[in-house]
Amino acid sequence: MKTINQLSISISECESMFVRAIEEAEKQGIGISLCVVDSSGVLKYFGRMDNAPLISIDISRKKAVTAIGFGMSTGEAWHDFIKDDPILNDGVVNIKDFILLGGGSPIVHDGNVIGAIGVSGGHYKQDEECVKAALNEL
Amino acid sequence: MKTINQLSISISECESMFVRAIEEAEKQGIGISLCVVDSSGVLKYFGRMDNAPLISIDISRKKAVTAIGFGMSTGEAWHDFIKDDPILNDGVVNIKDFILLGGGSPIVHDGNVIGAIGVSGGHYKQDEECVKAALNEL
Amino acid sequence: MKTINQLSISISECESMFVRAIEEAEKQGIGISLCVVDSSGVLKYFGRMDNAPLISIDISRKKAVTAIGFGMSTGEAWHDFIKDDPILNDGVVNIKDFILLGGGSPIVHDGNVIGAIGVSGGHYKQDEECVKAALNEL
Amino acid sequence: MKTINQLSISISECESMFVRAIEEAEKQGIGISLCVVDSSGVLKYFGRMDNAPLISIDISRKKAVTAIGFGMSTGEAWHDFIKDDPILNDGVVNIKDFILLGGGSPIVHDGNVIGAIGVSGGHYKQDEECVKAALNEL
């Protein structure tokens, strides 16, 4: 019988990423929400800092879902992929839970996408810094 | 870095299960819908026979989702688990996509739950026969 | 009494289209999801290849729903229809389950729209090739 | 101008509660999801253990939402409140995100409800033990 073997991120790594992302957020003077989905796009972890804006709850989740959906980071990567094609550019807006804003990234381990992280709360460039910090923790 | 290893059903097995379930359904003189979700509860396969009642579309999906949710078959297994406890009995109705009707079953391979199947279209006892036939195909 | 006679695609044709679409997808080196709705827009068939990106699940369904909704292919046909009219262009985004991305097509038989197919997983031009291959199978 | 002063749980307490709840879950041999909402019912924290059943994701959230909704624990407290009144008993099922299952509790500090916690994964009596352990941590 043929089966598929899928790797996913563990909860302990999620907790560590959140601790590290908070440090980076505090350095930048912002409050963030952080969301992690597993390699199937299923919710694994969510945390909202005490000073995070309410808008960050939904956005952080959508960034993680978008990043796992095609294994590609939100922000520049997705933007470059769609910007010169009107059908792609106008079409992605209706993908379920899609968000173009930077701050979502696949989590890669040994060449496997094992989940995705989404951070929201500051300017998306600040969110991206928090993602970078969190991923460096792994 | 700690990761989780998850086994899931492959698409070719889903196609075979559908072919086998249709045979059983025709033997029983019913039309069915069949739904398969992977080990993360994500939609993998769906087919609706030409004579399946419309109600079977949603029910087959819910049976698969319920079966993967706790790794337990719908119908007797879930019913026996809740029937003597009023809080359980009255509480399960609000679980997302939960359905008590028989015809949903985890798909088990070497002791691992690798997905779940849901069949709907006839009496739930007939649906269960179709599930059994499909699982025997694996 | 006046009634309506509606032709719809049968399940066996859906299974064949999926087999053929998979062949084309493998030729192109992509993994796809394929969704078929009947002439009433009701879900008839869905299959997800083992290497299809998660994003393809929702998009394939929306492409089929969009194609049956107005009897017109997604992608170029819809884009040409709306691009020079700002109200159309900005308005379609809120149609339920609408998606502009190519890879959705009505299934036509003897001049009747008998259903619609949606494929997602690669670039939309690749998805369109899989749709073409599937339709040639009929 | 009259304003309202609202106390809410902080994110650091959520992280501690999760650590403590995991310990209790491991002692009981189960895997859990834990969800915390603030005093406004807004998502504050979520974590899913690696061995938690999928069904626990939605249920843990609903338990927290139900507990904050009326400031009353799910399970026995809610059940005793409704059981002798048919209109209450049959009526609560349609409250948005309501769930009767035990394992949801308000988080009380100095007589103020500052949030709510929901745990799901085992039998609801086991979930309640994890809630108790988490609340003792505060």
Coordinates of C-alpha atoms in Angstrom, one line a residue:
Chain A
M1 CA 0.0 0.0 0.0
K2 CA 1.4 3.4 -1.0
T3 CA 1.6 6.1 1.6
I4 CA 3.1 9.6 1.9
N5 CA 5.6 10.6 4.5
Q6 CA 5.2 14.1 5.8
L7 CA 7.5 16.0 8.2
S8 CA 6.0 18.7 10.5
I9 CA 7.3 21.2 13.1
S10 CA 7.0 20.2 16.7
I11 CA 5.4 22.4 19.4
S12 CA 8.6 22.9 21.4
E13 CA 10.1 24.6 18.4
C14 CA 7.1 26.9 18.1
E15 CA 7.4 28.0 21.7
S16 CA 11.1 28.8 21.2
M17 CA 10.3 30.8 18.0
F18 CA 7.8 32.9 19.8
V19 CA 10.2 33.7 22.6
R20 CA 12.8 34.8 20.1
A21 CA 10.3 36.8 18.0
I22 CA 9.2 38.7 21.0
E23 CA 12.8 39.7 21.7
E24 CA 13.1 41.1 18.2
A25 CA 9.7 42.8 18.4
E26 CA 10.7 44.5 21.7
K27 CA 13.9 45.6 20.1
Q28 CA 11.9 47.2 17.3
G29 CA 9.4 48.7 19.7
I30 CA 6.4 46.9 18.3
G31 CA 3.9 44.3 19.6
I32 CA 3.2 41.2 17.4
S33 CA 1.0 38.2 16.9
L34 CA 2.8 35.1 15.7
C35 CA 1.1 32.1 14.2
V36 CA 2.5 28.7 13.2
V37 CA 0.8 26.1 11.0
D38 CA 2.1 22.6 10.4
S39 CA 3.0 21.2 7.0
S40 CA -0.7 20.5 6.3
G41 CA -1.6 24.1 7.0
V42 CA -3.3 23.1 10.3
L43 CA -3.0 25.5 13.3
K44 CA -0.2 24.5 15.6
Y45 CA 0.6 27.7 17.7
F46 CA -0.5 31.2 18.2
G47 CA 0.6 33.9 20.6
R48 CA -0.3 37.6 20.9
M49 CA 1.9 40.0 22.7
D50 CA 0.1 42.3 25.2
N51 CA 0.7 45.4 23.0
A52 CA 0.0 43.8 19.7
P53 CA -2.7 45.6 17.5
L54 CA -5.9 43.6 17.1
I55 CA -5.4 43.5 13.3
S56 CA -2.4 41.3 13.8
I57 CA -4.5 38.3 14.9
D58 CA -6.0 37.6 11.5
I59 CA -3.1 38.8 9.5
S60 CA -0.5 36.6 11.2
R61 CA -2.7 33.5 10.6
K62 CA -3.2 34.4 6.9
K63 CA 0.5 35.0 6.4
A64 CA 1.3 31.5 7.7
V65 CA -1.5 29.9 5.6
T66 CA -0.4 31.8 2.5
A67 CA 3.2 30.7 3.0
I68 CA 2.3 27.0 3.5
G69 CA -0.1 27.1 0.6
F70 CA 2.5 27.3 -2.1
G71 CA 5.7 26.9 -0.1
M72 CA 6.6 30.5 -0.8
S73 CA 7.1 33.6 1.4
T74 CA 4.6 36.4 1.4
G75 CA 5.9 39.9 0.5
E76 CA 8.5 40.2 -2.2
A77 CA 8.5 36.6 -3.4
W78 CA 4.8 36.4 -4.0
H79 CA 4.8 40.0 -5.4
D80 CA 7.5 39.3 -7.9
F81 CA 5.7 36.2 -9.0
I82 CA 2.5 38.0 -9.8
K83 CA 3.3 41.6 -10.6
D84 CA 3.8 41.4 -14.4
D85 CA 0.8 39.2 -15.1
P86 CA -2.6 40.9 -14.8
I87 CA -4.5 37.6 -14.4
L88 CA -2.2 36.5 -11.6
N89 CA -2.1 39.9 -10.0
D90 CA -5.9 40.3 -10.0
G91 CA -6.6 36.7 -9.4
V92 CA -4.7 35.9 -6.1
V93 CA -7.0 38.3 -4.1
N94 CA -9.7 35.6 -4.1
I95 CA -7.5 32.7 -2.9
K96 CA -8.8 31.6 0.5
D97 CA -6.9 33.2 3.4
F98 CA -4.4 34.7 0.9
I99 CA -2.4 37.8 2.0
L100 CA 0.3 39.5 0.1
L101 CA 1.9 41.4 3.0
G102 CA 5.4 40.4 4.0
G103 CA 6.0 38.5 7.2
G104 CA 5.0 34.9 6.3
S105 CA 7.5 32.2 5.5
P106 CA 7.7 28.5 5.0
I107 CA 9.8 26.7 7.7
V108 CA 12.3 24.5 6.0
H109 CA 14.2 21.6 7.5
D110 CA 16.6 19.5 5.4
G111 CA 14.9 20.6 2.3
N112 CA 11.4 19.8 3.6
V113 CA 8.7 22.4 4.2
I114 CA 7.7 21.4 7.7
G115 CA 5.3 24.3 8.4
A116 CA 5.0 28.0 8.1
I117 CA 5.2 31.1 10.3
G118 CA 3.3 34.3 10.1
V119 CA 4.1 37.5 12.1
S120 CA 2.1 40.7 12.1
G121 CA 2.0 43.8 14.3
G122 CA 4.4 46.4 12.8
H123 CA 5.3 47.5 9.3
Y124 CA 5.7 44.3 7.2
K125 CA 9.4 44.9 7.0
Q126 CA 9.5 44.8 10.8
D127 CA 7.4 41.7 10.8
E128 CA 9.8 40.1 8.4
E129 CA 12.7 40.8 10.8
C130 CA 10.8 39.0 13.6
V131 CA 10.3 36.0 11.3
K132 CA 14.0 36.0 10.4
A133 CA 14.9 36.0 14.1
A134 CA 12.4 33.2 14.9
L135 CA 13.7 31.1 12.1
N136 CA 17.3 31.6 13.2
E137 CA 16.3 30.1 16.5
L138 CA 15.6 26.7 14.9
Chain B
M1 CA 15.6 20.3 15.7
K2 CA 12.6 18.2 16.7
T3 CA 10.2 17.3 14.0
I4 CA 7.1 15.0 13.7
N5 CA 6.8 12.3 11.1
Q6 CA 3.3 11.8 9.7
L7 CA 2.1 9.1 7.3
S8 CA -0.8 9.9 4.9
I9 CA -2.9 8.0 2.4
S10 CA -1.9 8.3 -1.3
I11 CA -4.3 9.4 -4.1
S12 CA -4.0 6.1 -6.0
E13 CA -5.4 4.2 -3.0
C14 CA -8.3 6.7 -2.8
E15 CA -9.2 6.0 -6.4
S16 CA -9.2 2.3 -5.8
M17 CA -11.3 2.6 -2.7
F18 CA -13.9 4.6 -4.7
V19 CA -14.1 1.9 -7.4
R20 CA -14.6 -0.8 -4.7
A21 CA -17.2 1.3 -2.8
I22 CA -19.2 1.9 -5.9
E23 CA -19.4 -1.9 -6.6
E24 CA -20.7 -2.4 -3.1
A25 CA -23.2 0.4 -3.4
E26 CA -24.5 -1.0 -6.6
K27 CA -24.9 -4.4 -5.0
Q28 CA -27.0 -2.7 -2.3
G29 CA -28.9 -0.7 -4.8
I30 CA -27.9 2.7 -3.5
G31 CA -26.0 5.7 -4.8
I32 CA -23.2 7.1 -2.6
S33 CA -20.8 9.9 -2.1
L34 CA -17.3 9.0 -0.8
C35 CA -14.9 11.4 0.9
V36 CA -11.3 10.8 2.0
V37 CA -9.3 13.2 4.2
D38 CA -5.6 12.7 4.9
S39 CA -4.0 12.2 8.3
S40 CA -4.3 16.0 8.9
G41 CA -8.0 16.1 8.1
V42 CA -7.3 17.8 4.8
L43 CA -9.5 16.9 1.8
K44 CA -7.8 14.4 -0.5
Y45 CA -10.6 12.8 -2.6
F46 CA -14.3 13.1 -3.2
G47 CA -16.6 11.3 -5.6
R48 CA -20.4 11.3 -6.0
M49 CA -22.2 8.6 -7.9
D50 CA -24.8 9.7 -10.4
N51 CA -27.7 8.4 -8.3
A52 CA -26.4 9.6 -4.9
P53 CA -28.8 11.8 -2.9
L54 CA -27.6 15.4 -2.5
I55 CA -27.5 15.1 1.3
S56 CA -24.6 12.6 0.9
I57 CA -22.2 15.3 -0.2
D58 CA -21.9 17.1 3.1
I59 CA -22.5 14.0 5.3
S60 CA -19.7 12.0 3.7
R61 CA -17.3 14.8 4.3
K62 CA -18.4 15.2 7.9
K63 CA -18.1 11.5 8.6
A64 CA -14.5 11.5 7.3
V65 CA -13.7 14.6 9.4
T66 CA -15.3 13.2 12.5
A67 CA -13.4 9.9 12.1
I68 CA -10.0 11.6 11.7
G69 CA -10.7 14.1 14.5
F70 CA -10.4 11.5 17.3
G71 CA -9.2 8.5 15.3
M72 CA -12.5 6.7 16.0
S73 CA -15.3 5.5 13.7
T74 CA -18.6 7.2 13.6
G75 CA -21.7 5.2 14.5
E76 CA -21.5 2.6 17.2
A77 CA -18.0 3.5 18.5
W78 CA -18.8 7.2 19.0
H79 CA -22.3 6.4 20.3
D80 CA -21.1 3.9 22.9
F81 CA -18.5 6.5 24.0
I82 CA -21.0 9.2 24.7
K83 CA -24.4 7.6 25.5
D84 CA -24.1 7.2 29.3
D85 CA -22.7 10.7 30.0
P86 CA -25.2 13.5 29.5
I87 CA -22.4 16.1 29.2
L88 CA -20.7 14.2 26.4
N89 CA -24.0 13.2 24.8
D90 CA -25.3 16.8 24.7
G91 CA -21.8 18.3 24.1
V92 CA -20.6 16.6 20.9
V93 CA -23.3 18.2 18.8
N94 CA -21.3 21.4 18.7
I95 CA -18.0 20.0 17.6
K96 CA -17.2 21.5 14.2
D97 CA -18.2 19.1 11.4
F98 CA -19.1 16.4 13.9
I99 CA -21.6 13.8 12.8
L100 CA -22.6 10.7 14.7
L101 CA -24.0 8.7 11.8
G102 CA -22.2 5.5 11.0
G103 CA -20.1 5.3 7.8
G104 CA -17.0 7.2 8.8
S105 CA -13.8 5.3 9.7
P106 CA -10.1 6.0 10.2
I107 CA -7.8 4.4 7.7
V108 CA -5.1 2.5 9.5
H109 CA -1.9 1.2 8.1
D110 CA 0.7 -0.6 10.3
G111 CA -0.8 0.9 13.4
N112 CA -0.8 4.5 12.0
V113 CA -4.0 6.5 11.2
I114 CA -3.1 7.7 7.7
G115 CA -6.5 9.2 6.9
A116 CA -10.2 8.7 7.1
I117 CA -13.0 7.7 4.8
G118 CA -16.7 8.8 4.9
V119 CA -19.5 7.3 2.9
S120 CA -23.1 8.5 2.7
G121 CA -26.1 7.8 0.5
G122 CA -28.0 4.9 2.0
H123 CA -29.0 3.8 5.5
Y124 CA -25.9 4.2 7.6
K125 CA -25.6 0.5 7.9
Q126 CA -25.4 0.3 4.1
D127 CA -22.9 3.1 4.1
E128 CA -20.8 1.1 6.7
E129 CA -20.8 -1.9 4.3
C130 CA -19.4 0.3 1.6
V131 CA -16.7 1.6 3.9
K132 CA -15.8 -1.9 4.9
A133 CA -15.5 -2.9 1.2
A134 CA -13.3 0.1 0.4
L135 CA -11.0 -0.6 3.3
N136 CA -10.7 -4.2 2.3
E137 CA -9.3 -3.0 -1.0
L138 CA -6.2 -1.5 0.7
Chain C
M1 CA -46.6 21.3 -16.5
K2 CA -43.4 22.9 -17.7
T3 CA -40.2 21.3 -16.5
I4 CA -36.5 21.8 -17.2
N5 CA -34.3 19.1 -18.6
Q6 CA -30.7 19.4 -17.5
L7 CA -27.8 17.4 -18.8
S8 CA -24.9 16.7 -16.4
I9 CA -21.6 15.0 -16.5
S10 CA -21.4 11.5 -15.1
I11 CA -19.0 10.3 -12.4
S12 CA -17.2 7.8 -14.7
E13 CA -16.2 10.7 -17.0
C14 CA -14.8 12.6 -14.0
E15 CA -12.6 9.6 -13.0
S16 CA -11.3 9.4 -16.6
M17 CA -10.6 13.2 -16.7
F18 CA -8.6 12.9 -13.5
V19 CA -6.5 10.0 -14.8
R20 CA -5.7 12.0 -17.9
A21 CA -5.0 15.3 -16.1
I22 CA -2.6 13.5 -13.8
E23 CA -0.6 12.3 -16.8
E24 CA -0.4 15.8 -18.1
A25 CA 0.6 17.2 -14.7
E26 CA 3.3 14.6 -14.4
K27 CA 4.6 15.5 -17.8
Q28 CA 4.8 19.1 -16.7
G29 CA 6.4 18.2 -13.4
I30 CA 3.7 19.6 -11.2
G31 CA 1.2 18.2 -8.7
I32 CA -2.5 19.3 -9.1
S33 CA -5.9 19.2 -7.5
L34 CA -8.8 18.7 -9.9
C35 CA -12.4 19.6 -9.1
V36 CA -15.6 18.9 -11.1
V37 CA -19.0 20.4 -10.5
D38 CA -22.1 19.4 -12.3
S39 CA -24.4 21.6 -14.4
S40 CA -26.0 22.9 -11.2
G41 CA -22.6 23.9 -9.7
V42 CA -22.8 21.1 -7.2
L43 CA -19.6 19.2 -6.2
K44 CA -19.3 16.0 -8.2
Y45 CA -15.6 15.0 -8.0
F46 CA -12.3 16.1 -6.4
G47 CA -8.9 14.6 -6.3
R48 CA -5.5 15.9 -5.0
M49 CA -2.3 14.4 -6.2
D50 CA 0.3 13.5 -3.5
N51 CA 2.6 16.4 -4.5
A52 CA -0.1 19.1 -5.0
P53 CA 0.4 22.3 -3.1
L54 CA -2.2 22.9 -0.4
I55 CA -3.3 26.1 -2.1
S56 CA -4.7 24.0 -5.0
I57 CA -7.6 22.6 -3.0
D58 CA -9.6 25.8 -2.7
I59 CA -8.5 27.2 -6.0
S60 CA -9.4 24.2 -8.1
R61 CA -12.9 24.3 -6.6
K62 CA -13.3 28.0 -7.2
K63 CA -12.2 27.7 -10.8
A64 CA -14.9 25.1 -11.4
V65 CA -17.5 27.2 -9.6
T66 CA -16.5 30.3 -11.5
A67 CA -16.6 28.5 -14.9
I68 CA -20.1 27.0 -14.3
G69 CA -21.4 30.3 -12.9
F70 CA -21.5 32.1 -16.2
G71 CA -20.6 29.3 -18.6
M72 CA -17.2 31.0 -19.3
S73 CA -13.6 29.9 -18.8
T74 CA -11.5 31.5 -16.1
G75 CA -8.3 33.2 -17.2
E76 CA -8.2 35.0 -20.5
A77 CA -11.9 34.8 -21.3
W78 CA -13.1 36.3 -18.0
H79 CA -10.2 38.8 -18.0
D80 CA -11.0 40.1 -21.5
F81 CA -14.6 40.4 -20.5
I82 CA -13.9 42.7 -17.6
K83 CA -10.7 44.5 -18.2
D84 CA -12.0 47.6 -20.0
D85 CA -14.9 48.3 -17.7
P86 CA -13.8 49.5 -14.3
I87 CA -17.1 48.5 -12.6
L88 CA -16.9 45.0 -13.9
N89 CA -13.2 44.8 -13.2
D90 CA -13.4 46.0 -9.6
G91 CA -16.8 44.3 -9.1
V92 CA -16.1 40.7 -9.8
V93 CA -13.9 40.3 -6.8
N94 CA -16.9 40.0 -4.5
I95 CA -18.7 37.3 -6.4
K96 CA -19.0 34.3 -4.2
D97 CA -16.2 31.7 -4.9
F98 CA -15.1 33.8 -7.9
I99 CA -11.5 33.4 -9.1
L100 CA -9.9 35.0 -12.2
L101 CA -7.0 32.6 -12.5
G102 CA -6.9 30.4 -15.6
G103 CA -7.6 26.7 -15.3
G104 CA -11.3 26.6 -15.0
S105 CA -13.5 25.6 -17.9
P106 CA -17.1 24.7 -18.7
I107 CA -17.5 21.1 -19.9
V108 CA -19.6 21.2 -23.1
H109 CA -21.4 18.4 -24.8
D110 CA -23.5 18.8 -28.0
G111 CA -23.7 22.5 -27.2
N112 CA -24.8 22.0 -23.6
V113 CA -22.8 23.0 -20.6
I114 CA -22.9 19.8 -18.6
G115 CA -20.5 20.8 -15.8
A116 CA -17.2 22.5 -15.2
I117 CA -13.7 21.5 -14.3
G118 CA -11.1 23.4 -12.3
V119 CA -7.4 22.5 -12.0
S120 CA -4.8 24.1 -9.8
G121 CA -1.3 23.3 -8.7
G122 CA 1.2 24.9 -11.1
H123 CA 1.3 28.2 -13.0
Y124 CA -2.2 28.8 -14.3
K125 CA -0.9 28.2 -17.9
Q126 CA 0.2 24.7 -16.8
D127 CA -3.2 24.2 -15.1
E128 CA -4.9 25.1 -18.4
E129 CA -2.9 22.5 -20.2
C130 CA -4.1 19.9 -17.7
V131 CA -7.7 21.1 -18.3
K132 CA -7.3 20.8 -22.0
A133 CA -5.9 17.2 -21.7
A134 CA -8.8 16.2 -19.4
L135 CA -11.4 17.7 -21.8
N136 CA -9.8 15.9 -24.7
E137 CA -10.5 12.6 -22.9
L138 CA -14.3 13.1 -23.1
Chain D
M1 CA -16.6 60.9 30.4
K2 CA -17.4 57.5 31.7
T3 CA -15.0 54.7 30.7
I4 CA -14.6 51.0 31.5
N5 CA -11.5 49.5 33.0
Q6 CA -10.9 46.0 31.9
L7 CA -8.3 43.6 33.3
S8 CA -6.9 40.9 31.0
I9 CA -4.5 38.1 31.2
S10 CA -1.0 38.7 29.9
I11 CA 0.8 36.6 27.4
S12 CA 3.6 35.5 29.7
E13 CA 1.0 33.9 32.0
C14 CA -0.4 32.1 29.0
E15 CA 2.9 30.6 28.1
S16 CA 3.4 29.4 31.7
M17 CA -0.1 27.9 31.8
F18 CA 0.7 25.9 28.6
V19 CA 3.9 24.6 30.1
R20 CA 2.1 23.4 33.2
A21 CA -0.9 22.0 31.3
I22 CA 1.5 19.9 29.1
E23 CA 3.1 18.4 32.2
E24 CA -0.3 17.3 33.5
A25 CA -1.3 16.0 30.0
E26 CA 1.8 13.9 29.8
K27 CA 1.1 12.6 33.3
Q28 CA -2.3 11.5 32.1
G29 CA -0.9 10.1 28.8
I30 CA -2.9 12.4 26.6
G31 CA -2.1 15.1 24.0
I32 CA -3.9 18.4 24.3
S33 CA -4.6 21.7 22.6
L34 CA -4.9 24.7 24.9
C35 CA -6.6 28.0 24.0
V36 CA -6.7 31.3 26.0
V37 CA -9.0 34.2 25.2
D38 CA -8.7 37.6 26.9
S39 CA -11.5 39.2 28.9
S40 CA -13.0 40.5 25.6
G41 CA -13.1 36.9 24.2
V42 CA -10.4 37.7 21.7
L43 CA -7.8 35.0 20.9
K44 CA -4.6 35.5 23.0
Y45 CA -2.8 32.1 22.9
F46 CA -3.1 28.7 21.4
G47 CA -0.8 25.6 21.5
R48 CA -1.2 22.1 20.2
M49 CA 0.9 19.3 21.5
D50 CA 2.5 17.0 18.9
N51 CA 0.2 14.1 19.9
A52 CA -3.1 16.0 20.3
P53 CA -6.0 14.8 18.3
L54 CA -7.2 17.1 15.5
I55 CA -10.6 17.5 17.1
S56 CA -9.0 19.3 20.0
I57 CA -8.2 22.4 18.0
D58 CA -11.7 23.6 17.5
I59 CA -13.0 22.3 20.9
S60 CA -10.3 24.0 23.0
R61 CA -11.2 27.3 21.4
K62 CA -14.9 26.8 21.9
K63 CA -14.4 25.9 25.5
A64 CA -12.6 29.1 26.1
V65 CA -15.1 31.2 24.2
T66 CA -18.0 29.5 26.1
A67 CA -16.4 30.1 29.5
I68 CA -15.7 33.8 28.8
G69 CA -19.2 34.3 27.3
F70 CA -21.0 34.0 30.6
G71 CA -18.2 33.8 33.0
M72 CA -19.0 30.2 33.9
S73 CA -17.1 26.9 33.4
T74 CA -18.1 24.5 30.8
G75 CA -19.1 21.0 31.9
E76 CA -20.9 20.5 35.2
A77 CA -21.6 24.2 35.9
W78 CA -23.2 24.9 32.6
H79 CA -25.0 21.5 32.6
D80 CA -26.5 22.0 36.0
F81 CA -27.6 25.5 35.0
I82 CA -29.6 24.2 32.0
K83 CA -30.6 20.6 32.7
D84 CA -34.0 21.2 34.4
D85 CA -35.2 23.9 32.0
P86 CA -36.1 22.4 28.5
I87 CA -35.9 25.8 26.8
L88 CA -32.4 26.4 28.2
N89 CA -31.4 22.8 27.6
D90 CA -32.4 22.7 24.0
G91 CA -31.6 26.4 23.3
V92 CA -27.9 26.6 24.2
V93 CA -27.0 24.5 21.2
N94 CA -27.3 27.4 18.9
I95 CA -25.2 29.9 20.8
K96 CA -22.2 30.8 18.6
D97 CA -19.2 28.7 19.5
F98 CA -20.9 27.2 22.5
I99 CA -19.8 23.8 23.7
L100 CA -21.0 22.0 26.8
L101 CA -18.0 19.7 27.2
G102 CA -16.0 20.2 30.4
G103 CA -12.5 21.7 30.2
G104 CA -13.3 25.4 29.8
S105 CA -12.9 27.8 32.7
P106 CA -12.9 31.6 33.4
I107 CA -9.5 32.8 34.6
V108 CA -10.2 34.8 37.8
H109 CA -7.9 37.3 39.5
D110 CA -8.9 39.3 42.6
G111 CA -12.6 38.6 41.8
N112 CA -12.2 39.8 38.2
V113 CA -12.7 37.5 35.2
I114 CA -9.5 38.4 33.2
G115 CA -9.8 35.7 30.5
A116 CA -10.7 32.1 29.9
I117 CA -8.9 28.9 29.2
G118 CA -10.0 25.9 27.1
V119 CA -8.3 22.5 27.0
S120 CA -9.2 19.5 24.8
G121 CA -7.6 16.3 23.8
G122 CA -8.6 13.6 26.3
H123 CA -11.8 12.7 28.1
Y124 CA -13.3 16.0 29.3
K125 CA -12.5 15.0 32.9
Q126 CA -8.8 14.7 31.9
D127 CA -9.1 18.0 30.2
E128 CA -10.5 19.5 33.4
E129 CA -7.4 18.3 35.3
C130 CA -5.2 20.1 32.8
V131 CA -7.2 23.3 33.3
K132 CA -6.9 23.0 37.0
A133 CA -3.1 22.5 36.8
A134 CA -2.8 25.4 34.5
L135 CA -4.8 27.7 36.7
N136 CA -2.8 26.7 39.8
E137 CA 0.2 28.0 38.0
L138 CA -1.1 31.6 38.1

